[in-house]
PDB file of C-alpha atoms and ligand atoms in Angstrom:
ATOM      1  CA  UNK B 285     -24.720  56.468  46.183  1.00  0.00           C
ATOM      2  CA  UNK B 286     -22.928  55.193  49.638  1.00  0.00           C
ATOM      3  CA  UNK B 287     -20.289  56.957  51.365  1.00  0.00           C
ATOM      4  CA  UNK B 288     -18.434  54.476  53.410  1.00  0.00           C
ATOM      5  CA  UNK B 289     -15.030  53.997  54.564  1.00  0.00           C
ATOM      6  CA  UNK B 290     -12.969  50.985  52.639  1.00  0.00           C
ATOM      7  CA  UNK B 291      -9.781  49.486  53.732  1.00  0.00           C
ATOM      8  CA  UNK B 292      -6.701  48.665  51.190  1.00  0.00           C
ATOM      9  CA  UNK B 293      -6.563  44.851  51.649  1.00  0.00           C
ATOM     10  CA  UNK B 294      -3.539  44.315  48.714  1.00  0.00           C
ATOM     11  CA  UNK B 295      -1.598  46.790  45.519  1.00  0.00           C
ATOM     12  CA  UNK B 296       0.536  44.918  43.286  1.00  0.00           C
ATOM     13  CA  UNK B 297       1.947  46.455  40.676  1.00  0.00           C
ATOM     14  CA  UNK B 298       1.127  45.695  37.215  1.00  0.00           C
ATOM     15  CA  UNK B 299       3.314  48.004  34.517  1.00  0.00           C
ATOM     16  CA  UNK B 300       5.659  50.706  35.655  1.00  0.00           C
ATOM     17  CA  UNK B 301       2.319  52.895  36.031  1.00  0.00           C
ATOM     18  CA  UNK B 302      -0.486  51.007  36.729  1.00  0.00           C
ATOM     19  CA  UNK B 303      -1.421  49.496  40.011  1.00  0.00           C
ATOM     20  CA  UNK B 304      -4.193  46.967  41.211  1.00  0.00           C
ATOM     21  CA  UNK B 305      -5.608  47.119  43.957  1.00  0.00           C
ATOM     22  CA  UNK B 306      -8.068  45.548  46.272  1.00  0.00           C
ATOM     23  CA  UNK B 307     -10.297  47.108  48.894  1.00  0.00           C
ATOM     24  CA  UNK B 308     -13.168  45.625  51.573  1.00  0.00           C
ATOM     25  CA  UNK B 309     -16.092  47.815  52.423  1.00  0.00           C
ATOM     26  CA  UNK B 310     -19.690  48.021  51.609  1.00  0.00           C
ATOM     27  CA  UNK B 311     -20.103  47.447  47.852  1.00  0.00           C
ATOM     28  CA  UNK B 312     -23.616  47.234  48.045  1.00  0.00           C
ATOM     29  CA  UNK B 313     -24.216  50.294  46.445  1.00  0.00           C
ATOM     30  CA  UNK B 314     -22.729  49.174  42.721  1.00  0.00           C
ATOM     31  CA  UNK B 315     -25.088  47.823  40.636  1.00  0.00           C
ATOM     32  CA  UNK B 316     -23.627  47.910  37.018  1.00  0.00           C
ATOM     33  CA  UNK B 317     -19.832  47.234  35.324  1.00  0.00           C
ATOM     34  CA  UNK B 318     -18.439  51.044  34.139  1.00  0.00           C
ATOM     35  CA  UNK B 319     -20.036  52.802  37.238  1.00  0.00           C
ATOM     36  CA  UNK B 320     -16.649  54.723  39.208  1.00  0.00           C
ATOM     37  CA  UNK B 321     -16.163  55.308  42.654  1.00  0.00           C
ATOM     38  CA  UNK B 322     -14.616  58.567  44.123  1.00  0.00           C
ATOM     39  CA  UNK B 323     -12.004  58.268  46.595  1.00  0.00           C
ATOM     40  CA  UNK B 324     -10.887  61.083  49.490  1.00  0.00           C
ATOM     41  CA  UNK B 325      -7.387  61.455  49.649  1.00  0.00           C
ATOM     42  CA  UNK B 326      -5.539  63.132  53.298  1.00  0.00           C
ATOM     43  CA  UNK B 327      -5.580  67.114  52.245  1.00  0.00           C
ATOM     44  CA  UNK B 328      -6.846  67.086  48.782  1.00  0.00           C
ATOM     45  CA  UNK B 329     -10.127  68.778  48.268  1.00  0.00           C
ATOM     46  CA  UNK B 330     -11.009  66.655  44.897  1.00  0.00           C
ATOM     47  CA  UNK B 331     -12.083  63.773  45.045  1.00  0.00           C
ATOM     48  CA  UNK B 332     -10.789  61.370  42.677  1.00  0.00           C
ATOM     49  CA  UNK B 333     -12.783  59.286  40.281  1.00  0.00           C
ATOM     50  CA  UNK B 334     -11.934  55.708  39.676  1.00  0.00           C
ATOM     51  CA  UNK B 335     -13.888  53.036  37.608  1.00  0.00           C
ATOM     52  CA  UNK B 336     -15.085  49.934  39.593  1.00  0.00           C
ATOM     53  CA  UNK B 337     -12.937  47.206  37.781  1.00  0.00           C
ATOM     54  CA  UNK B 338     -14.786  44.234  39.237  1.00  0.00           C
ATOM     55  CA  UNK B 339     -16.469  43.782  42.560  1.00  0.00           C
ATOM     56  CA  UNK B 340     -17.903  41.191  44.692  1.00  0.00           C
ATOM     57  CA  UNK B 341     -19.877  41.342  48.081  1.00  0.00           C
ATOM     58  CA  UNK B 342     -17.507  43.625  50.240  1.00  0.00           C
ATOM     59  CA  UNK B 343     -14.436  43.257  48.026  1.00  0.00           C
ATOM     60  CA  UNK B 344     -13.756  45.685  44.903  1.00  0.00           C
ATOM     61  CA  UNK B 345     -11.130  45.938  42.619  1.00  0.00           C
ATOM     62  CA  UNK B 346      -9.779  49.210  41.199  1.00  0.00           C
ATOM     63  CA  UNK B 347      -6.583  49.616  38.452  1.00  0.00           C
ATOM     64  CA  UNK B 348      -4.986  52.690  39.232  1.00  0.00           C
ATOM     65  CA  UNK B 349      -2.464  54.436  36.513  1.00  0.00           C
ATOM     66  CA  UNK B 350      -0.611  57.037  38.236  1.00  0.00           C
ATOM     67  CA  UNK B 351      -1.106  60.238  36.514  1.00  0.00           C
ATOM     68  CA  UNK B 352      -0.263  63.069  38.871  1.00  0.00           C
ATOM     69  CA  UNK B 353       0.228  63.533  42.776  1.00  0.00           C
ATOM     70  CA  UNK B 354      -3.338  62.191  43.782  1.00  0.00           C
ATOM     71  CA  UNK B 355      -3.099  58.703  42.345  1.00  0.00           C
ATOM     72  CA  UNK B 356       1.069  58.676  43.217  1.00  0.00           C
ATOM     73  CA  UNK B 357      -0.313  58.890  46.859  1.00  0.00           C
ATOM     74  CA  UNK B 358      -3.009  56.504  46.409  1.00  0.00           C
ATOM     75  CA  UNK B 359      -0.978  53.581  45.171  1.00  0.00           C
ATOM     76  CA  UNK B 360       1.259  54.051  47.493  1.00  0.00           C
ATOM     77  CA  UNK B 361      -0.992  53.709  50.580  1.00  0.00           C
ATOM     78  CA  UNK B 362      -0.095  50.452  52.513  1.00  0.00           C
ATOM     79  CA  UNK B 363      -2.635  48.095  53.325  1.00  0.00           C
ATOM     80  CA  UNK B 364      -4.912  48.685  56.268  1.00  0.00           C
ATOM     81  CA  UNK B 365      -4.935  52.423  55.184  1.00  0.00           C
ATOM     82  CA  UNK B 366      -8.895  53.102  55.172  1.00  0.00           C
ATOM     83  CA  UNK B 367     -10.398  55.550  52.493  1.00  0.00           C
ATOM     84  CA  UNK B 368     -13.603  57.764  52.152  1.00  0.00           C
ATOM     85  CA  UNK B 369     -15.605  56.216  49.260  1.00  0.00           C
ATOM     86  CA  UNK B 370     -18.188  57.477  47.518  1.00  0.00           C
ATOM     87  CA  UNK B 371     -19.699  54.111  46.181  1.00  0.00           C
ATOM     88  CA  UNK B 372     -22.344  53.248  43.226  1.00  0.00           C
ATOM     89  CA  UNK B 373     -21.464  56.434  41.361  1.00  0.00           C
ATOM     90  CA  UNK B 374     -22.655  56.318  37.134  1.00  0.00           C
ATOM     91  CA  UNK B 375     -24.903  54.530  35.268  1.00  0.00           C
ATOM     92  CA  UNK B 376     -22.352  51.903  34.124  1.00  0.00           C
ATOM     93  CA  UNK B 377     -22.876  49.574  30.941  1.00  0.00           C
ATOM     94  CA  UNK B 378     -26.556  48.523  29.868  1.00  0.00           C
ATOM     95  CA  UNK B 379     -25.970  44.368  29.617  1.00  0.00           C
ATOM     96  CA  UNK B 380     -29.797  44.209  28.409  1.00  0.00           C
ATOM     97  CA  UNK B 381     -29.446  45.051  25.035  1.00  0.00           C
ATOM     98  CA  UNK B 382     -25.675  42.984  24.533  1.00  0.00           C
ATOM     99  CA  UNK B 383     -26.085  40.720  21.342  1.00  0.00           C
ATOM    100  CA  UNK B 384     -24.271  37.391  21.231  1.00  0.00           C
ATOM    101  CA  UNK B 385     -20.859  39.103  19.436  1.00  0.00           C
ATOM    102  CA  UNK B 386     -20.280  42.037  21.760  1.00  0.00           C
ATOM    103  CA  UNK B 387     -16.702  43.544  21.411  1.00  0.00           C
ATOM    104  CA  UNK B 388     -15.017  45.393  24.198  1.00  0.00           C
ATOM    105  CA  UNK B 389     -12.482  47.911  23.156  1.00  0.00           C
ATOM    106  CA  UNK B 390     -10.188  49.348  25.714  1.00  0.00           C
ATOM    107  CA  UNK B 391      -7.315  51.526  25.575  1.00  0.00           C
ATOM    108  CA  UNK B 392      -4.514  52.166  28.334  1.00  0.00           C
ATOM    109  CA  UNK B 393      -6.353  52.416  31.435  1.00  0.00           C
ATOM    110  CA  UNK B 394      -9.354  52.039  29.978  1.00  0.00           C
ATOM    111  CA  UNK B 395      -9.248  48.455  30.013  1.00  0.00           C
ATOM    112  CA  UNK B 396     -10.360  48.306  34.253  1.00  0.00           C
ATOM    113  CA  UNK B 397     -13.878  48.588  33.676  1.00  0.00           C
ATOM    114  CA  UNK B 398     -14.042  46.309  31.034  1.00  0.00           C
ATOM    115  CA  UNK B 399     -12.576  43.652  33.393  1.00  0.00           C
ATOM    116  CA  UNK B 400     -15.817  43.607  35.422  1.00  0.00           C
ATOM    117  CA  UNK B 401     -17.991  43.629  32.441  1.00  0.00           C
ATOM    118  CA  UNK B 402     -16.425  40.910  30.516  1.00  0.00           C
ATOM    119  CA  UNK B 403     -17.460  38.951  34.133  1.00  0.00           C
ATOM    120  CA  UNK B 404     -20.844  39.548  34.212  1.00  0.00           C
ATOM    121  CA  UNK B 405     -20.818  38.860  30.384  1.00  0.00           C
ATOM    122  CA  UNK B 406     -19.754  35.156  30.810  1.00  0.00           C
ATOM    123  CA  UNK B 407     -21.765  35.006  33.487  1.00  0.00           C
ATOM    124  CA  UNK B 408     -24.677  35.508  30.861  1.00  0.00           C
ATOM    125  CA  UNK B 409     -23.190  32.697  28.754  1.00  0.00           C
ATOM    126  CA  UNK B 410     -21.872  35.032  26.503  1.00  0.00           C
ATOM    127  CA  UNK B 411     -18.199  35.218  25.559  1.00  0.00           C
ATOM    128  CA  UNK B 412     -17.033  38.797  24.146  1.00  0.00           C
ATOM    129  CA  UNK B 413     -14.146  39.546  22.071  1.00  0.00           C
ATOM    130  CA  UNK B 414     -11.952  41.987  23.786  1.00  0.00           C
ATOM    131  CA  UNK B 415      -9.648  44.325  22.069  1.00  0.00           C
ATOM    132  CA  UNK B 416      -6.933  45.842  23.895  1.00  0.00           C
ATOM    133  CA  UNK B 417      -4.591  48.819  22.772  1.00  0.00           C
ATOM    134  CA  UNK B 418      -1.684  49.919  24.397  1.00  0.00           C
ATOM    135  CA  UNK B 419       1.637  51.874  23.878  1.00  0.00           C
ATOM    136  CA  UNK B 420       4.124  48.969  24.544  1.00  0.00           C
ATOM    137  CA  UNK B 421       4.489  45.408  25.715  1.00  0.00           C
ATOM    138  CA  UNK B 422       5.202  46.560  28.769  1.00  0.00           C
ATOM    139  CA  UNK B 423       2.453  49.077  29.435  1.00  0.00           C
ATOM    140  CA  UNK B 424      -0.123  46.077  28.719  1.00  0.00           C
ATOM    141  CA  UNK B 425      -1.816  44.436  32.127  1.00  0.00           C
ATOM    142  CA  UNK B 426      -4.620  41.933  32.784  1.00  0.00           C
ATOM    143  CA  UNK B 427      -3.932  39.572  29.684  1.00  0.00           C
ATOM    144  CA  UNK B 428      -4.264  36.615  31.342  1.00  0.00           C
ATOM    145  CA  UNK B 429      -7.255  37.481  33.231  1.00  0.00           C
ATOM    146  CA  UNK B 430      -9.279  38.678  30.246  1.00  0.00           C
ATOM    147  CA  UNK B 431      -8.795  35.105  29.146  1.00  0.00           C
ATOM    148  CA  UNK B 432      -9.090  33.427  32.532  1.00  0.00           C
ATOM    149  CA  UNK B 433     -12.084  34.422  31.901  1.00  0.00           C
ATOM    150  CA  UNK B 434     -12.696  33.046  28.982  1.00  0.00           C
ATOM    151  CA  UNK B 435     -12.634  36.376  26.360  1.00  0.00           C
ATOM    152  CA  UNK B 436     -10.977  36.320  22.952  1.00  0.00           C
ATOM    153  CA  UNK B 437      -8.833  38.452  23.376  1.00  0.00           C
ATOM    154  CA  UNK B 438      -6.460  40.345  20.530  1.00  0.00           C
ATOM    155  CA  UNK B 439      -3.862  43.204  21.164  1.00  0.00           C
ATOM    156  CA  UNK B 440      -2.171  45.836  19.917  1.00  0.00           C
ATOM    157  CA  UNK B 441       0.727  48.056  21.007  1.00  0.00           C
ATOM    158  CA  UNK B 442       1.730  51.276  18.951  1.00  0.00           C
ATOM    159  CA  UNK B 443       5.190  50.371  18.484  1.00  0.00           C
ATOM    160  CA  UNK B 444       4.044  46.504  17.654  1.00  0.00           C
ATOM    161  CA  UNK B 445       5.729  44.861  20.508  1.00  0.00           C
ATOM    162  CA  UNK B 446       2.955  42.870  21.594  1.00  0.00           C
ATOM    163  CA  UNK B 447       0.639  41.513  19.343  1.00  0.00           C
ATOM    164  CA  UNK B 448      -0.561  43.658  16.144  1.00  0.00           C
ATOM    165  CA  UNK B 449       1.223  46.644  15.701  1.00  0.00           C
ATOM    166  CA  UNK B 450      -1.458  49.907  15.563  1.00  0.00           C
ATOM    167  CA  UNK B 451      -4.079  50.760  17.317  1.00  0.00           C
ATOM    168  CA  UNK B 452      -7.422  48.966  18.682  1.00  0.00           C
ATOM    169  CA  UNK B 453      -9.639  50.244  15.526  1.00  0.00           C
ATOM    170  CA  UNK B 454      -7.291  47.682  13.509  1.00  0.00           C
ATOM    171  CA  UNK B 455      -8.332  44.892  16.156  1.00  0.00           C
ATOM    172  CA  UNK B 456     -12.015  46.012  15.268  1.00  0.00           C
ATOM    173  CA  UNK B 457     -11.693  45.822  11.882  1.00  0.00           C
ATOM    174  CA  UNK B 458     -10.326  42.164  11.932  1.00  0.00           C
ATOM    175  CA  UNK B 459     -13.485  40.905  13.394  1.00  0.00           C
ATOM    176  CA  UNK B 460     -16.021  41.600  10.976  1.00  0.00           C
ATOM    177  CA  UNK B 461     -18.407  39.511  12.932  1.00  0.00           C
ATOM    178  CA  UNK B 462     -18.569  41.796  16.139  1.00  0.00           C
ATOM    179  CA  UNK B 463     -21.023  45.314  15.538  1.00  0.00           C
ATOM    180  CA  UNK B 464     -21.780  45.747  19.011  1.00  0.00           C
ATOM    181  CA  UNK B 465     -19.419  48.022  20.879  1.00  0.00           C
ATOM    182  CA  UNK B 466     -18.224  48.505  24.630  1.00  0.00           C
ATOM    183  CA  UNK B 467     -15.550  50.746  24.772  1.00  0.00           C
ATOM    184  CA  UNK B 468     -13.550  52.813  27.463  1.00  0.00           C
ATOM    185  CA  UNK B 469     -10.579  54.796  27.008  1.00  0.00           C
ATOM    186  CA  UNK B 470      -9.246  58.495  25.680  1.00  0.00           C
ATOM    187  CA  UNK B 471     -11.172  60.310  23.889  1.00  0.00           C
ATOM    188  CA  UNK B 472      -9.619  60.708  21.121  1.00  0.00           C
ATOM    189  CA  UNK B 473      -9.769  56.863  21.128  1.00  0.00           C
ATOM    190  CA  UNK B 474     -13.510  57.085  21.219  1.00  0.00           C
ATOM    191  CA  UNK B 475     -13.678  59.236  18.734  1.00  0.00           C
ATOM    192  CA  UNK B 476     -11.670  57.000  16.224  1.00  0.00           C
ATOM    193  CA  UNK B 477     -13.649  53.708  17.450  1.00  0.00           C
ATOM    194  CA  UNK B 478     -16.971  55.574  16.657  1.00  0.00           C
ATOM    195  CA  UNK B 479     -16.058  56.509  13.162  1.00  0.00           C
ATOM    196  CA  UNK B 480     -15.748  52.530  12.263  1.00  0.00           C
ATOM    197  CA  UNK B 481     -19.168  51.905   9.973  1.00  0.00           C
ATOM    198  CA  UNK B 482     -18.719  47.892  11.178  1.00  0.00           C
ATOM    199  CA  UNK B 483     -20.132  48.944  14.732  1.00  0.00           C
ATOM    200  CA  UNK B 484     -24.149  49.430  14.486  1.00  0.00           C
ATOM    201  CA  UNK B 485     -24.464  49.875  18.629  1.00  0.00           C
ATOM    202  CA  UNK B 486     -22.040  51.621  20.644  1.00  0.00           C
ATOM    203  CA  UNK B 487     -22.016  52.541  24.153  1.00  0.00           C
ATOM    204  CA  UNK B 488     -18.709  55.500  25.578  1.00  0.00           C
ATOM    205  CA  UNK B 489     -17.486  55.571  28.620  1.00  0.00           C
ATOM    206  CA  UNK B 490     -16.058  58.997  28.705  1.00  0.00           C
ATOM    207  CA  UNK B 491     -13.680  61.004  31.465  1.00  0.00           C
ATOM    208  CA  UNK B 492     -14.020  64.244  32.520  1.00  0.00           C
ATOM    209  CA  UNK B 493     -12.663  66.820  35.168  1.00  0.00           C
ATOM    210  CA  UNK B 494     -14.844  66.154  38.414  1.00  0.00           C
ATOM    211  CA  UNK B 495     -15.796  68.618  41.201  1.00  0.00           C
ATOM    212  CA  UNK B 496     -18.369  66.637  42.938  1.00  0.00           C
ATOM    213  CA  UNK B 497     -18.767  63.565  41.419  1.00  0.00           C
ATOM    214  CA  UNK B 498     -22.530  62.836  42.078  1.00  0.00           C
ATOM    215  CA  UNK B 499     -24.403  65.315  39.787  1.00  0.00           C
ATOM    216  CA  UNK B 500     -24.803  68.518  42.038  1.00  0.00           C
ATOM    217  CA  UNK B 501     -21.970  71.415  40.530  1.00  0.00           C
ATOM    218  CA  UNK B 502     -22.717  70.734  36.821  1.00  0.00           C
ATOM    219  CA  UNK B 503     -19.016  70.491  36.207  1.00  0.00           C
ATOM    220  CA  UNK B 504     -18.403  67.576  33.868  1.00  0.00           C
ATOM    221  CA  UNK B 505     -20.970  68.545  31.252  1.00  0.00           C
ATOM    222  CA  UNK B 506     -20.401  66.969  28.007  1.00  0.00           C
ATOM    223  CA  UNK B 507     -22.762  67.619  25.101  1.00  0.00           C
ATOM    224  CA  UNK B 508     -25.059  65.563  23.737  1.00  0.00           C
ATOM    225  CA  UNK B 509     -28.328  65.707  21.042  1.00  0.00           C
ATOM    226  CA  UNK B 510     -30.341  66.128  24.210  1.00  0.00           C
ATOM    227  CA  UNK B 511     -28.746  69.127  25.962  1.00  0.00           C
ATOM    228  CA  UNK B 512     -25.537  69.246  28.015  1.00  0.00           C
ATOM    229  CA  UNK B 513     -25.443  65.948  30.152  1.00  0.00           C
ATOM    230  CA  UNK B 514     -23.254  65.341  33.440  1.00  0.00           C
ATOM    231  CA  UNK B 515     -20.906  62.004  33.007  1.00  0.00           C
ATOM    232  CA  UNK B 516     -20.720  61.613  36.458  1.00  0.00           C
ATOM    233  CA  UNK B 517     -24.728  61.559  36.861  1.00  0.00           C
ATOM    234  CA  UNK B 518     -25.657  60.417  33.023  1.00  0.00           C
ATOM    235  CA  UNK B 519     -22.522  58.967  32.647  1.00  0.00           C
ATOM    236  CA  UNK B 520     -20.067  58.059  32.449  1.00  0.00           C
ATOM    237  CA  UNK B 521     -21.533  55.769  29.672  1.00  0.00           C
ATOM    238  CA  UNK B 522     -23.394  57.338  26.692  1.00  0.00           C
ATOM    239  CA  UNK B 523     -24.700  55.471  23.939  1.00  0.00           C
ATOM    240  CA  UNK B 524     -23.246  56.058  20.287  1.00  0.00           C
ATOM    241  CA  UNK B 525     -26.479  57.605  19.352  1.00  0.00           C
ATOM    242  CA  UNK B 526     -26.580  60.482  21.925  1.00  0.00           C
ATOM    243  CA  UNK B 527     -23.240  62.026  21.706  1.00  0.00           C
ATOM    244  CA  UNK B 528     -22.410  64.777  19.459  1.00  0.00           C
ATOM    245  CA  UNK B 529     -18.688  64.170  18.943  1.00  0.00           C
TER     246      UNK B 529
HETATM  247  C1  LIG H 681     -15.399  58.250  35.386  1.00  0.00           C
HETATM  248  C2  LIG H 681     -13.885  58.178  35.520  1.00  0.00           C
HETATM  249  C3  LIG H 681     -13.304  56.939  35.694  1.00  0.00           C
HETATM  250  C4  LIG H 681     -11.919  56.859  35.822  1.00  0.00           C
HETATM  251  N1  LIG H 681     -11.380  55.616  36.010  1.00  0.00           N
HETATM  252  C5  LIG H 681     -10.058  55.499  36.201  1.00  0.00           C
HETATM  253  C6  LIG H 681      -9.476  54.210  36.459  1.00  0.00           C
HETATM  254  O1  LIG H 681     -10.158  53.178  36.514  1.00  0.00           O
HETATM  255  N2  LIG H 681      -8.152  54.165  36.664  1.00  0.00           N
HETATM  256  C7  LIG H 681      -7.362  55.280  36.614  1.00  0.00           C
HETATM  257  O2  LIG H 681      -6.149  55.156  36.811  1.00  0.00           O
HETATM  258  N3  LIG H 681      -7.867  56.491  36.371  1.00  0.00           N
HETATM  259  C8  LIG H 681      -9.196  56.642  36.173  1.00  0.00           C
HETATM  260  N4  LIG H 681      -9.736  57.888  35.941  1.00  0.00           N
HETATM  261  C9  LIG H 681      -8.820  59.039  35.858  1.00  0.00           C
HETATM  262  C10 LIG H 681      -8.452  59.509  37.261  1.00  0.00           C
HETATM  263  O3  LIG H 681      -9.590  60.047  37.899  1.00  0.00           O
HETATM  264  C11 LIG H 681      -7.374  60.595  37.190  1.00  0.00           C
HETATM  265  O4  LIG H 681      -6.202  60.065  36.608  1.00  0.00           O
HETATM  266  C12 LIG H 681      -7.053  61.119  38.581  1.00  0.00           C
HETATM  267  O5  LIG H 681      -8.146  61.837  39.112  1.00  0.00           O
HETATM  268  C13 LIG H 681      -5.829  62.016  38.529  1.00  0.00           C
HETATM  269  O6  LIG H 681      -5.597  62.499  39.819  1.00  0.00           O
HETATM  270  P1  LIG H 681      -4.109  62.935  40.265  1.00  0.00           P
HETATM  271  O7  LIG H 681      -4.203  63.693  41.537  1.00  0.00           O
HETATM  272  O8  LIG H 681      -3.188  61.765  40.245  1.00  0.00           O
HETATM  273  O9  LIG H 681      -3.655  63.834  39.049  1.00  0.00           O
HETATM  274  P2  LIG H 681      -3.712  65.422  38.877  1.00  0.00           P
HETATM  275  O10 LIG H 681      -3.514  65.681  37.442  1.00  0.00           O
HETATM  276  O11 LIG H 681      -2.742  66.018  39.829  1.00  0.00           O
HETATM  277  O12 LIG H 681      -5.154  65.773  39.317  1.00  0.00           O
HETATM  278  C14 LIG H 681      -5.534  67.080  39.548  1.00  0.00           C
HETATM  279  C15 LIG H 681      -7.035  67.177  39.496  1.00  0.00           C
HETATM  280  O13 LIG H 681      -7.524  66.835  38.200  1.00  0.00           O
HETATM  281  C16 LIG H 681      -8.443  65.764  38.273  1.00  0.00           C
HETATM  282  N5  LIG H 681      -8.152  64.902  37.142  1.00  0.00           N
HETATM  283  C17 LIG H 681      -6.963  64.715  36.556  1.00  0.00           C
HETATM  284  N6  LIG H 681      -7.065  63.868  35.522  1.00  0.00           N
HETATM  285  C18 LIG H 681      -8.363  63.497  35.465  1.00  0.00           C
HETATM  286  C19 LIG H 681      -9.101  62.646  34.622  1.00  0.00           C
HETATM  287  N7  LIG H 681      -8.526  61.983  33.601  1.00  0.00           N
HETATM  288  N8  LIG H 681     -10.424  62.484  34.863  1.00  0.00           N
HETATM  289  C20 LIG H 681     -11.001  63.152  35.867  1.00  0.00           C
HETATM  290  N9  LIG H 681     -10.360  64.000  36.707  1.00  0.00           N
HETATM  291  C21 LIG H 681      -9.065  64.154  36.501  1.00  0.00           C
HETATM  292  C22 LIG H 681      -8.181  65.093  39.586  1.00  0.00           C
HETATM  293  O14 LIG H 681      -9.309  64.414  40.096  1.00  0.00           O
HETATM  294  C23 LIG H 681      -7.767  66.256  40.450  1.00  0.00           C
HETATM  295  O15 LIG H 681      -8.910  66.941  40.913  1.00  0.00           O
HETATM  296  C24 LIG H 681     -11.115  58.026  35.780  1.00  0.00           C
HETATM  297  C25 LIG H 681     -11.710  59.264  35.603  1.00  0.00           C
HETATM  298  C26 LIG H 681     -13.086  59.339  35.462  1.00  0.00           C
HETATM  299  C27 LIG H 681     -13.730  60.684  35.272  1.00  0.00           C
HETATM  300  S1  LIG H 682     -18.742  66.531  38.857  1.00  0.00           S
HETATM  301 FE1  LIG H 682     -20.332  67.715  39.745  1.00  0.00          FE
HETATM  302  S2  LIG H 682     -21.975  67.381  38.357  1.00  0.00           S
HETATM  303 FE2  LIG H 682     -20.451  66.011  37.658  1.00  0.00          FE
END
């Protein structure tokens, strides 16, 4: 863990909610795709937690979905702003045991961390399906760079105005192929994912309410078969096996 100070280089704005943005600073601390960072905001006392959506030496990209005051102020910061980071937070995703058919599921939000994972994928020579679910057409971002990349990539929105109409457990199903999970979103998303017999190895990144962020006030306990675990020391990414759901 680093705590350094970063500096908003660019936001652009991606859906009516959502928000990327780019920082400089010291990334040298994140080692893995699905680790977070946790970001100081002028007279808040929280930290908040936000997953590393790619990075590069000094330069990392975050997606930001405003959900309350916190990340309403964060977008909104102009660049040059600098901002307290607590860097190389998480475990992040375990690339060592990724087969050749890997399938990354993301849903809303959800979606950022699987950005930076479907990068150091390719850069393994190994080209993942990615499944995307989100309410609407327009609540869907980062289409074109999942394939820039090089990712097969399938959609669905709720209300079917963007690619299949449902939700990203039909994407799962239409791939027979692909039992080797990667998935990041709400957990009631996770939940559904998990339940699909097709996927032998899963790995969960899951969310929850952070005090510290860096393992010390036991506040994000979520239970698993060995004990209570902390997702922000643990986790945020549990394998399938692990979890009791
Ligand atoms: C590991 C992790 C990774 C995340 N990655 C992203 C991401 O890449 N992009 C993104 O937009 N959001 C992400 N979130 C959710 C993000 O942290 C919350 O939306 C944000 O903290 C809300 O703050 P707020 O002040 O806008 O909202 P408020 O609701 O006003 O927040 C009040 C308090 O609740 C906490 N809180 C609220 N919602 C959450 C939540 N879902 N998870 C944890 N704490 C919460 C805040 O930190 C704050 O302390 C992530 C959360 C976690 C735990
Ligand atoms: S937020 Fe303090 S232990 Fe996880």
């Amino acid at each position: 863990m680093k705590q350094t100070l970063f500096t908003i280089e660019h936001t652009r704005q991606l859906t009516a909610d959502t928000y990327e943005m780019v920082l400089s600073g010291d990334t040298s601390a994140i080692t893995a795709p699905g680790q977070f960072v946790d970001i100081a905001l002028p007279l808040r006392f929280l930290r908040r937690p936000v997953s590393v959506a790619n990075w590069a030496k000094n330069e990392l990209l975050l997606i930001v979905r405003v959900a309350g005051e916190g990340t309403r102020e964060l977008v909104r910061s102009v660049p040059g702003t600098e901002l307290d980071i607590l860097s190389g937070l998480g475990n992040g995703f375990d690339l060592e045991s990724c087969t050749e058919t890997p399938i990354l599921i993301g849903g809303g939000v959800g979606a950022a961390p699987l950005f930076g994972l479907a990068g150091r994928m390719r850069q393994r020579g190994v080209t993942p399906t990615v499944a995307l679910g989100f309410r609407t057409a327009e609540d869907a971002f980062y289409l074109e760079e999942f394939t820039g990349l090089g990712c097969r990539l399938f959609i669905a929105t709720e209300d079917g105005s963007l690619g299949t109409k449902g939700f990203v457990t039909d994407l799962v199903r239409a791939v027979p192929e692909c039992t080797d999970a990667f998935v990041c979103g709400p957990t009631p998303m996770l939940k559904a994912v998990r339940a699909l017999p097709q996927l032998k190895n899963g790995q969960y990144s899951f969310e929850a309410r952070m005090a510290c962020g860096f393992g010390a006030c036991v506040g994000c306990t979520i239970k698993t078969k060995s004990g209570p675990r902390r997702v922000c020391k643990d986790g945020p990414v549990f394998h399938k096996e692990e979890i009791e759901w």
